[in-house]
Every structure is written in structure tokens, then in C-alpha cells.
Amino acid sequence: MPRTYFCQFMLKVNNLTKYFGNQLILDNLSFTVEDSEIVALVGPNGCGKTTLIKIIAGLEEKNQGVINIDKANKKITTGLIFQNYRDQILPWKTVAQNINFSLSLHTENWLEKRYKINSILRQTQLYPYRYKYFYELSGGMAQLAVFAKTIALNPGFYLFDEPFSAIDYHSSLKLQKQFLDLWEKTKTPTLLVTHNIDETIFLADKIIILSNLPTKIISIINNPIPRPRDFSCLGSNQAHELKKQILSYTTGFLV
């Protein structure tokens, strides 16, 4: 069923263009992410998906185009998660200390930080591991701790660059479900880079198919599967039809 609530864009990308030297990477991209929506970016390796995420996050310069991330014309904070958790943690600190460090950048109130740390550790089922260092955790558990560190800041928008791909299959499935359960409580708008079709169908409301370089938008597909979802939805006729539709655009560069 299509949504019927009033549309409010949280992210608007208009005519975004990026060159590396003389090579055109991103060719005049325009798309939106609505409030309470997860949008998946799907495309071949090397097409500039990570570059696009970095540009939106303000970590990379663009050559042309306009990007707005706001709500009711007010700027909002962005939570960013990359593929490898090791790029986003302080390895000499425990799980709880990493979350505390992130919160310390935003508040000095000790009681407020303690409450938020304990709350997010319980929400993510990481409370028993709060004194563990990251090298003591499995890959899936470590990536979940990065999610906890990001969620604790209560950002108004998520930018995810293949956050489930660097861990084993079963850990990836578990983490996807844990994220979706947390997301259902806040409906934080999210832009997700992925190359996994099942992950795309399970998580996304809208799917943006990108081409090979120079990267253009091939198609934007709405996911008809209703929420809330569990993994049984992947066996539905809707999921099979959606997978066929995605594959019709992506055969040759998706695994």
C-alpha cells in the first residue's frame, strides 16, 4: 500500500555532479529521502556510491549541485556508519567508553550521559558487553556497538555505507533485524548504500538504481511490501516480483 501521509523531504539532492580530475564520476544526480523513509542506493562497485555518501556528509567536495538535509527548514544532525567498524571506534576504549566519548562531544551533563549510555546499551542488548574492548567482540557485535554509538546521539538522519557487508552472513541478518527494530521506534530517515538485493528488499522503502560510470540514476523503485517486516517477507510474491524488477536493471554487476 502506498503511503498517504503528507510528504516532507529530509534530504534533497539536486543536479549533483562530481569529477575526479577530468573523469566524470557522478552525473547530474537528483533524488529525495522523505521523513520516516529508508532509501537504498544500489549500483556496481566503483560507481561512486561511497563518494556520494561522503559528499552528502560534507566529507567530500562536489563540483555542482545542491544538497539540503533539514526538517522544517532547520538543519539536523547526521549519523554516519561506514562498512568497517574499525574506522569509527577508539580501540583503547570499551564499548561504553566509546559511546560516552561520542556523547561528550554534545553534552557535559554526566547524569544525562549515563542515562543515555545505559539506555542504548539495553536497547541494543549490549549491556552485558559494556566493559568489553572491541577486539574482544565478534565482527557482528562490534558493528552493533558502532550502531549503538551512532544511535545514542539521536541523529535526525542516517547515512549508511554498506554497514552489514563486512561481517558474516548470519551476523549480517541479525544486525539488519536489530537495526530495523530500533528504526521502527524512531523512523529516522536513512540513506543506505548496499549491493545485496535481499537486504535492499528487507530494509528499504525506495530503491535507487545507479549505473556504471559516469553514474546516472537508472530507475527509482518503490517497495510495495508493508511494514513492519520480518524475514518471511522475502519469500512473498511481492518480494519475488521486486527482485525480478531490480535484477532487470542490475544483472551483470550485483551479487
PDB file of C-alpha atoms in Angstrom:
ATOM      1  CA  MET A   1       0.000   0.000   0.000  1.00  0.00           C
ATOM      2  CA  PRO A   2       1.405   3.448  -0.871  1.00  0.00           C
ATOM      3  CA  ARG A   3       1.819   5.914   1.955  1.00  0.00           C
ATOM      4  CA  THR A   4      -0.851   8.580   2.309  1.00  0.00           C
ATOM      5  CA  TYR A   5       0.724  10.949   4.857  1.00  0.00           C
ATOM      6  CA  PHE A   6       1.956  14.407   3.914  1.00  0.00           C
ATOM      7  CA  CYS A   7       5.346  14.205   2.208  1.00  0.00           C
ATOM      8  CA  GLN A   8       8.195  16.045   3.901  1.00  0.00           C
ATOM      9  CA  PHE A   9      11.626  15.750   2.348  1.00  0.00           C
ATOM     10  CA  MET A  10      14.516  15.313   4.784  1.00  0.00           C
ATOM     11  CA  LEU A  11      17.178  15.055   2.087  1.00  0.00           C
ATOM     12  CA  LYS A  12      17.037  16.761  -1.299  1.00  0.00           C
ATOM     13  CA  VAL A  13      19.823  16.231  -3.816  1.00  0.00           C
ATOM     14  CA  ASN A  14      19.558  18.328  -6.978  1.00  0.00           C
ATOM     15  CA  ASN A  15      21.789  18.062 -10.055  1.00  0.00           C
ATOM     16  CA  LEU A  16      24.764  16.669  -8.136  1.00  0.00           C
ATOM     17  CA  THR A  17      27.883  16.322 -10.264  1.00  0.00           C
ATOM     18  CA  LYS A  18      31.344  15.142  -9.235  1.00  0.00           C
ATOM     19  CA  TYR A  19      34.620  14.888 -11.157  1.00  0.00           C
ATOM     20  CA  PHE A  20      37.909  13.295 -10.127  1.00  0.00           C
ATOM     21  CA  GLY A  21      40.348  15.176 -12.310  1.00  0.00           C
ATOM     22  CA  ASN A  22      38.888  15.004 -15.810  1.00  0.00           C
ATOM     23  CA  GLN A  23      36.827  11.879 -15.092  1.00  0.00           C
ATOM     24  CA  LEU A  24      33.103  12.376 -14.553  1.00  0.00           C
ATOM     25  CA  ILE A  25      32.006  10.234 -11.576  1.00  0.00           C
ATOM     26  CA  LEU A  26      28.512  11.416 -10.596  1.00  0.00           C
ATOM     27  CA  ASP A  27      26.482  12.779 -13.493  1.00  0.00           C
ATOM     28  CA  ASN A  28      23.698  15.192 -12.534  1.00  0.00           C
ATOM     29  CA  LEU A  29      22.022  13.100  -9.795  1.00  0.00           C
ATOM     30  CA  SER A  30      18.715  14.250  -8.282  1.00  0.00           C
ATOM     31  CA  PHE A  31      16.673  12.385  -5.658  1.00  0.00           C
ATOM     32  CA  THR A  32      14.956  12.781  -2.286  1.00  0.00           C
ATOM     33  CA  VAL A  33      14.618  10.932   1.008  1.00  0.00           C
ATOM     34  CA  GLU A  34      11.357  11.551   2.822  1.00  0.00           C
ATOM     35  CA  ASP A  35      10.722  11.688   6.542  1.00  0.00           C
ATOM     36  CA  SER A  36      10.349   8.168   8.038  1.00  0.00           C
ATOM     37  CA  GLU A  37      11.828   6.538   4.936  1.00  0.00           C
ATOM     38  CA  ILE A  38      14.741   4.204   4.237  1.00  0.00           C
ATOM     39  CA  VAL A  39      16.163   4.661   0.745  1.00  0.00           C
ATOM     40  CA  ALA A  40      18.664   2.166  -0.695  1.00  0.00           C
ATOM     41  CA  LEU A  41      21.347   3.124  -3.221  1.00  0.00           C
ATOM     42  CA  VAL A  42      22.182   0.107  -5.379  1.00  0.00           C
ATOM     43  CA  GLY A  43      24.878   0.091  -8.042  1.00  0.00           C
ATOM     44  CA  PRO A  44      28.057  -1.573  -9.319  1.00  0.00           C
ATOM     45  CA  ASN A  45      31.358  -1.485  -7.474  1.00  0.00           C
ATOM     46  CA  GLY A  46      33.308   1.666  -8.218  1.00  0.00           C
ATOM     47  CA  CYS A  47      30.334   3.705  -9.418  1.00  0.00           C
ATOM     48  CA  GLY A  48      30.765   6.352  -6.715  1.00  0.00           C
ATOM     49  CA  LYS A  49      28.277   5.296  -4.032  1.00  0.00           C
ATOM     50  CA  THR A  50      30.748   5.936  -1.212  1.00  0.00           C
ATOM     51  CA  THR A  51      31.767   9.219  -2.830  1.00  0.00           C
ATOM     52  CA  LEU A  52      28.098  10.229  -2.916  1.00  0.00           C
ATOM     53  CA  ILE A  53      27.671   9.403   0.783  1.00  0.00           C
ATOM     54  CA  LYS A  54      30.811  11.386   1.648  1.00  0.00           C
ATOM     55  CA  ILE A  55      29.593  14.395  -0.347  1.00  0.00           C
ATOM     56  CA  ILE A  56      26.233  14.351   1.430  1.00  0.00           C
ATOM     57  CA  ALA A  57      28.035  14.029   4.788  1.00  0.00           C
ATOM     58  CA  GLY A  58      30.247  17.003   3.949  1.00  0.00           C
ATOM     59  CA  LEU A  59      33.428  14.918   3.808  1.00  0.00           C
ATOM     60  CA  GLU A  60      33.987  15.364   0.077  1.00  0.00           C
ATOM     61  CA  GLU A  61      33.592  18.371  -2.200  1.00  0.00           C
ATOM     62  CA  LYS A  62      31.125  18.375  -5.097  1.00  0.00           C
ATOM     63  CA  ASN A  63      31.601  20.164  -8.413  1.00  0.00           C
ATOM     64  CA  GLN A  64      27.985  21.119  -8.999  1.00  0.00           C
ATOM     65  CA  GLY A  65      24.579  20.684  -7.403  1.00  0.00           C
ATOM     66  CA  VAL A  66      22.654  21.451  -4.241  1.00  0.00           C
ATOM     67  CA  ILE A  67      22.231  19.235  -1.157  1.00  0.00           C
ATOM     68  CA  ASN A  68      19.838  20.032   1.689  1.00  0.00           C
ATOM     69  CA  ILE A  69      19.385  17.944   4.837  1.00  0.00           C
ATOM     70  CA  ASP A  70      16.812  19.608   7.035  1.00  0.00           C
ATOM     71  CA  LYS A  71      13.416  19.325   8.685  1.00  0.00           C
ATOM     72  CA  ALA A  72      11.004  22.269   8.552  1.00  0.00           C
ATOM     73  CA  ASN A  73      13.944  24.337   7.247  1.00  0.00           C
ATOM     74  CA  LYS A  74      16.020  23.513  10.336  1.00  0.00           C
ATOM     75  CA  LYS A  75      19.380  21.781   9.974  1.00  0.00           C
ATOM     76  CA  ILE A  76      19.579  18.347  11.583  1.00  0.00           C
ATOM     77  CA  THR A  77      22.465  16.179  12.761  1.00  0.00           C
ATOM     78  CA  THR A  78      23.552  13.194  10.694  1.00  0.00           C
ATOM     79  CA  GLY A  79      24.656   9.771  11.909  1.00  0.00           C
ATOM     80  CA  LEU A  80      27.249   8.167   9.615  1.00  0.00           C
ATOM     81  CA  ILE A  81      28.244   4.490   9.583  1.00  0.00           C
ATOM     82  CA  PHE A  82      30.813   3.020   7.198  1.00  0.00           C
ATOM     83  CA  GLN A  83      31.473  -0.567   6.171  1.00  0.00           C
ATOM     84  CA  ASN A  84      34.355  -1.211   8.576  1.00  0.00           C
ATOM     85  CA  TYR A  85      33.652  -0.553  12.261  1.00  0.00           C
ATOM     86  CA  ARG A  86      37.402  -0.183  12.923  1.00  0.00           C
ATOM     87  CA  ASP A  87      37.305   3.186  11.170  1.00  0.00           C
ATOM     88  CA  GLN A  88      34.806   4.553  13.699  1.00  0.00           C
ATOM     89  CA  ILE A  89      35.924   3.429  17.143  1.00  0.00           C
ATOM     90  CA  LEU A  90      38.662   4.144  19.656  1.00  0.00           C
ATOM     91  CA  PRO A  91      40.173   0.670  20.176  1.00  0.00           C
ATOM     92  CA  TRP A  92      41.734   1.562  23.534  1.00  0.00           C
ATOM     93  CA  LYS A  93      38.283   2.310  24.966  1.00  0.00           C
ATOM     94  CA  THR A  94      35.488  -0.091  25.924  1.00  0.00           C
ATOM     95  CA  VAL A  95      32.065  -0.177  24.268  1.00  0.00           C
ATOM     96  CA  ALA A  96      30.580   2.059  26.977  1.00  0.00           C
ATOM     97  CA  GLN A  97      33.555   4.424  26.846  1.00  0.00           C
ATOM     98  CA  ASN A  98      33.218   4.789  23.071  1.00  0.00           C
ATOM     99  CA  ILE A  99      29.568   5.764  23.448  1.00  0.00           C
ATOM    100  CA  ASN A 100      30.474   8.126  26.282  1.00  0.00           C
ATOM    101  CA  PHE A 101      33.143   9.772  24.128  1.00  0.00           C
ATOM    102  CA  SER A 102      30.626  10.462  21.354  1.00  0.00           C
ATOM    103  CA  LEU A 103      28.117  11.895  23.807  1.00  0.00           C
ATOM    104  CA  SER A 104      30.804  14.075  25.402  1.00  0.00           C
ATOM    105  CA  LEU A 105      31.091  15.964  22.126  1.00  0.00           C
ATOM    106  CA  HIS A 106      27.485  17.088  22.580  1.00  0.00           C
ATOM    107  CA  THR A 107      26.877  17.340  26.319  1.00  0.00           C
ATOM    108  CA  GLU A 108      28.862  17.639  29.548  1.00  0.00           C
ATOM    109  CA  ASN A 109      25.953  16.586  31.742  1.00  0.00           C
ATOM    110  CA  TRP A 110      27.226  13.447  33.493  1.00  0.00           C
ATOM    111  CA  LEU A 111      23.789  12.183  34.572  1.00  0.00           C
ATOM    112  CA  GLU A 112      22.347  12.688  31.097  1.00  0.00           C
ATOM    113  CA  LYS A 113      25.238  10.802  29.510  1.00  0.00           C
ATOM    114  CA  ARG A 114      24.995   7.934  31.991  1.00  0.00           C
ATOM    115  CA  TYR A 115      21.261   7.579  31.347  1.00  0.00           C
ATOM    116  CA  LYS A 116      21.712   7.606  27.569  1.00  0.00           C
ATOM    117  CA  ILE A 117      24.585   5.118  27.668  1.00  0.00           C
ATOM    118  CA  ASN A 118      22.682   2.609  29.786  1.00  0.00           C
ATOM    119  CA  SER A 119      19.510   3.116  27.755  1.00  0.00           C
ATOM    120  CA  ILE A 120      21.117   2.498  24.378  1.00  0.00           C
ATOM    121  CA  LEU A 121      23.159  -0.459  25.677  1.00  0.00           C
ATOM    122  CA  ARG A 122      19.938  -2.115  26.832  1.00  0.00           C
ATOM    123  CA  GLN A 123      18.077  -1.278  23.620  1.00  0.00           C
ATOM    124  CA  THR A 124      20.814  -2.914  21.562  1.00  0.00           C
ATOM    125  CA  GLN A 125      21.281  -5.832  24.001  1.00  0.00           C
ATOM    126  CA  LEU A 126      24.892  -4.763  24.519  1.00  0.00           C
ATOM    127  CA  TYR A 127      24.626  -4.078  28.235  1.00  0.00           C
ATOM    128  CA  PRO A 128      26.450  -7.322  29.213  1.00  0.00           C
ATOM    129  CA  TYR A 129      29.316  -6.270  26.903  1.00  0.00           C
ATOM    130  CA  ARG A 130      29.635  -2.674  28.077  1.00  0.00           C
ATOM    131  CA  TYR A 131      33.098  -3.202  29.589  1.00  0.00           C
ATOM    132  CA  LYS A 132      34.435  -5.178  26.627  1.00  0.00           C
ATOM    133  CA  TYR A 133      37.012  -3.834  24.218  1.00  0.00           C
ATOM    134  CA  PHE A 134      36.252  -4.144  20.520  1.00  0.00           C
ATOM    135  CA  TYR A 135      38.926  -6.785  19.941  1.00  0.00           C
ATOM    136  CA  GLU A 136      37.007  -8.979  22.397  1.00  0.00           C
ATOM    137  CA  LEU A 137      33.808  -8.840  20.317  1.00  0.00           C
ATOM    138  CA  SER A 138      32.720 -10.711  17.206  1.00  0.00           C
ATOM    139  CA  GLY A 139      32.507  -8.700  13.990  1.00  0.00           C
ATOM    140  CA  GLY A 140      28.720  -8.535  14.188  1.00  0.00           C
ATOM    141  CA  MET A 141      28.753  -7.480  17.831  1.00  0.00           C
ATOM    142  CA  ALA A 142      31.385  -4.819  17.141  1.00  0.00           C
ATOM    143  CA  GLN A 143      29.343  -3.385  14.272  1.00  0.00           C
ATOM    144  CA  LEU A 144      26.266  -3.375  16.527  1.00  0.00           C
ATOM    145  CA  ALA A 145      28.283  -1.357  19.044  1.00  0.00           C
ATOM    146  CA  VAL A 146      29.014   1.186  16.297  1.00  0.00           C
ATOM    147  CA  PHE A 147      25.267   1.372  15.631  1.00  0.00           C
ATOM    148  CA  ALA A 148      24.724   1.959  19.362  1.00  0.00           C
ATOM    149  CA  LYS A 149      27.381   4.683  19.385  1.00  0.00           C
ATOM    150  CA  THR A 150      25.642   6.409  16.469  1.00  0.00           C
ATOM    151  CA  ILE A 151      22.059   5.944  17.682  1.00  0.00           C
ATOM    152  CA  ALA A 152      22.945   7.326  21.130  1.00  0.00           C
ATOM    153  CA  LEU A 153      23.454  10.749  19.531  1.00  0.00           C
ATOM    154  CA  ASN A 154      19.823  10.681  18.347  1.00  0.00           C
ATOM    155  CA  PRO A 155      20.648  11.998  14.869  1.00  0.00           C
ATOM    156  CA  GLY A 156      17.902  13.275  12.615  1.00  0.00           C
ATOM    157  CA  PHE A 157      19.225  11.415   9.576  1.00  0.00           C
ATOM    158  CA  TYR A 158      21.313   8.279   8.924  1.00  0.00           C
ATOM    159  CA  LEU A 159      23.904   7.803   6.177  1.00  0.00           C
ATOM    160  CA  PHE A 160      24.972   4.141   5.948  1.00  0.00           C
ATOM    161  CA  ASP A 161      27.692   2.891   3.595  1.00  0.00           C
ATOM    162  CA  GLU A 162      27.327  -0.911   3.432  1.00  0.00           C
ATOM    163  CA  PRO A 163      27.280  -1.339   7.230  1.00  0.00           C
ATOM    164  CA  PHE A 164      26.283  -5.026   7.030  1.00  0.00           C
ATOM    165  CA  SER A 165      28.711  -6.242   4.357  1.00  0.00           C
ATOM    166  CA  ALA A 166      31.942  -6.676   6.350  1.00  0.00           C
ATOM    167  CA  ILE A 167      30.512  -9.314   8.702  1.00  0.00           C
ATOM    168  CA  ASP A 168      29.451 -12.919   8.178  1.00  0.00           C
ATOM    169  CA  TYR A 169      26.053 -13.787   6.707  1.00  0.00           C
ATOM    170  CA  HIS A 170      24.249 -14.779   9.909  1.00  0.00           C
ATOM    171  CA  SER A 171      25.625 -11.813  11.853  1.00  0.00           C
ATOM    172  CA  SER A 172      24.526  -9.567   8.996  1.00  0.00           C
ATOM    173  CA  LEU A 173      20.959 -10.887   9.133  1.00  0.00           C
ATOM    174  CA  LYS A 174      20.815 -10.478  12.901  1.00  0.00           C
ATOM    175  CA  LEU A 175      22.162  -6.933  12.726  1.00  0.00           C
ATOM    176  CA  GLN A 176      19.724  -5.974   9.961  1.00  0.00           C
ATOM    177  CA  LYS A 177      16.820  -7.125  12.139  1.00  0.00           C
ATOM    178  CA  GLN A 178      18.199  -5.359  15.216  1.00  0.00           C
ATOM    179  CA  PHE A 179      18.599  -2.139  13.253  1.00  0.00           C
ATOM    180  CA  LEU A 180      15.097  -2.393  11.793  1.00  0.00           C
ATOM    181  CA  ASP A 181      13.586  -2.999  15.249  1.00  0.00           C
ATOM    182  CA  LEU A 182      15.356   0.124  16.532  1.00  0.00           C
ATOM    183  CA  TRP A 183      14.392   2.087  13.428  1.00  0.00           C
ATOM    184  CA  GLU A 184      10.708   1.236  13.896  1.00  0.00           C
ATOM    185  CA  LYS A 185      10.776   3.158  17.199  1.00  0.00           C
ATOM    186  CA  THR A 186      12.150   6.387  15.710  1.00  0.00           C
ATOM    187  CA  LYS A 187      11.521   6.150  11.931  1.00  0.00           C
ATOM    188  CA  THR A 188      14.738   8.115  11.388  1.00  0.00           C
ATOM    189  CA  PRO A 189      15.123   8.788   7.640  1.00  0.00           C
ATOM    190  CA  THR A 190      18.008   6.774   6.232  1.00  0.00           C
ATOM    191  CA  LEU A 191      20.088   6.610   3.058  1.00  0.00           C
ATOM    192  CA  LEU A 192      21.669   3.155   2.745  1.00  0.00           C
ATOM    193  CA  VAL A 193      24.337   2.015   0.284  1.00  0.00           C
ATOM    194  CA  THR A 194      24.123  -1.718  -0.400  1.00  0.00           C
ATOM    195  CA  HIS A 195      24.852  -4.301  -3.086  1.00  0.00           C
ATOM    196  CA  ASN A 196      22.676  -7.035  -1.542  1.00  0.00           C
ATOM    197  CA  ILE A 197      19.213  -7.409  -3.096  1.00  0.00           C
ATOM    198  CA  ASP A 198      17.603  -9.241  -0.152  1.00  0.00           C
ATOM    199  CA  GLU A 199      18.945  -6.601   2.237  1.00  0.00           C
ATOM    200  CA  THR A 200      17.530  -3.926  -0.053  1.00  0.00           C
ATOM    201  CA  ILE A 201      14.084  -5.520  -0.157  1.00  0.00           C
ATOM    202  CA  PHE A 202      14.020  -6.174   3.595  1.00  0.00           C
ATOM    203  CA  LEU A 203      15.074  -2.686   4.683  1.00  0.00           C
ATOM    204  CA  ALA A 204      14.193  -0.121   2.037  1.00  0.00           C
ATOM    205  CA  ASP A 205      11.035   1.801   1.206  1.00  0.00           C
ATOM    206  CA  LYS A 206      12.539   3.116  -2.019  1.00  0.00           C
ATOM    207  CA  ILE A 207      15.365   1.784  -4.184  1.00  0.00           C
ATOM    208  CA  ILE A 208      17.582   3.978  -6.372  1.00  0.00           C
ATOM    209  CA  ILE A 209      19.379   2.031  -9.106  1.00  0.00           C
ATOM    210  CA  LEU A 210      22.676   3.564 -10.230  1.00  0.00           C
ATOM    211  CA  SER A 211      24.570   2.905 -13.467  1.00  0.00           C
ATOM    212  CA  ASN A 212      28.223   2.266 -14.198  1.00  0.00           C
ATOM    213  CA  LEU A 213      30.498   5.300 -14.552  1.00  0.00           C
ATOM    214  CA  PRO A 214      29.727   8.043 -15.272  1.00  0.00           C
ATOM    215  CA  THR A 215      26.996   7.344 -12.744  1.00  0.00           C
ATOM    216  CA  LYS A 216      23.406   8.244 -13.510  1.00  0.00           C
ATOM    217  CA  ILE A 217      20.140   7.180 -11.876  1.00  0.00           C
ATOM    218  CA  ILE A 218      18.692   4.335 -13.969  1.00  0.00           C
ATOM    219  CA  SER A 219      15.464   3.924 -12.021  1.00  0.00           C
ATOM    220  CA  ILE A 220      13.739   4.683  -8.713  1.00  0.00           C
ATOM    221  CA  ILE A 221      11.563   1.814  -7.463  1.00  0.00           C
ATOM    222  CA  ASN A 222       9.044   1.900  -4.610  1.00  0.00           C
ATOM    223  CA  ASN A 223       8.984  -1.155  -2.341  1.00  0.00           C
ATOM    224  CA  PRO A 224       5.350  -2.359  -2.006  1.00  0.00           C
ATOM    225  CA  ILE A 225       5.995  -4.664   0.983  1.00  0.00           C
ATOM    226  CA  PRO A 226       4.219  -3.233   4.056  1.00  0.00           C
ATOM    227  CA  ARG A 227       5.812  -2.579   7.429  1.00  0.00           C
ATOM    228  CA  PRO A 228       6.555  -3.914   9.973  1.00  0.00           C
ATOM    229  CA  ARG A 229       8.627  -6.597   8.243  1.00  0.00           C
ATOM    230  CA  ASP A 230      10.392  -9.788   9.199  1.00  0.00           C
ATOM    231  CA  PHE A 231      12.498 -12.069   7.029  1.00  0.00           C
ATOM    232  CA  SER A 232       9.461 -14.110   5.967  1.00  0.00           C
ATOM    233  CA  CYS A 233       8.545 -11.205   3.681  1.00  0.00           C
ATOM    234  CA  LEU A 234      11.454 -12.198   1.423  1.00  0.00           C
ATOM    235  CA  GLY A 235       9.500 -15.308   0.405  1.00  0.00           C
ATOM    236  CA  SER A 236       6.428 -13.366  -0.669  1.00  0.00           C
ATOM    237  CA  ASN A 237       5.246 -12.889  -4.250  1.00  0.00           C
ATOM    238  CA  GLN A 238       5.812  -9.147  -3.807  1.00  0.00           C
ATOM    239  CA  ALA A 239       9.458  -9.753  -2.918  1.00  0.00           C
ATOM    240  CA  HIS A 240       9.976 -12.082  -5.896  1.00  0.00           C
ATOM    241  CA  GLU A 241       8.470  -9.551  -8.297  1.00  0.00           C
ATOM    242  CA  LEU A 242      10.536  -6.749  -6.776  1.00  0.00           C
ATOM    243  CA  LYS A 243      13.707  -8.830  -7.050  1.00  0.00           C
ATOM    244  CA  LYS A 244      12.965  -9.514 -10.738  1.00  0.00           C
ATOM    245  CA  GLN A 245      12.447  -5.791 -11.297  1.00  0.00           C
ATOM    246  CA  ILE A 246      15.740  -4.897  -9.597  1.00  0.00           C
ATOM    247  CA  LEU A 247      17.609  -7.638 -11.471  1.00  0.00           C
ATOM    248  CA  SER A 248      16.253  -6.387 -14.786  1.00  0.00           C
ATOM    249  CA  TYR A 249      18.318  -3.247 -14.196  1.00  0.00           C
ATOM    250  CA  THR A 250      21.277  -4.682 -12.331  1.00  0.00           C
ATOM    251  CA  THR A 251      22.117  -8.058 -13.905  1.00  0.00           C
ATOM    252  CA  GLY A 252      25.824  -8.049 -14.542  1.00  0.00           C
ATOM    253  CA  PHE A 253      27.003  -6.014 -11.580  1.00  0.00           C
ATOM    254  CA  LEU A 254      25.156  -7.276  -8.471  1.00  0.00           C
ATOM    255  CA  VAL A 255      25.883 -10.405  -6.466  1.00  0.00           C
TER     256      VAL A 255
END
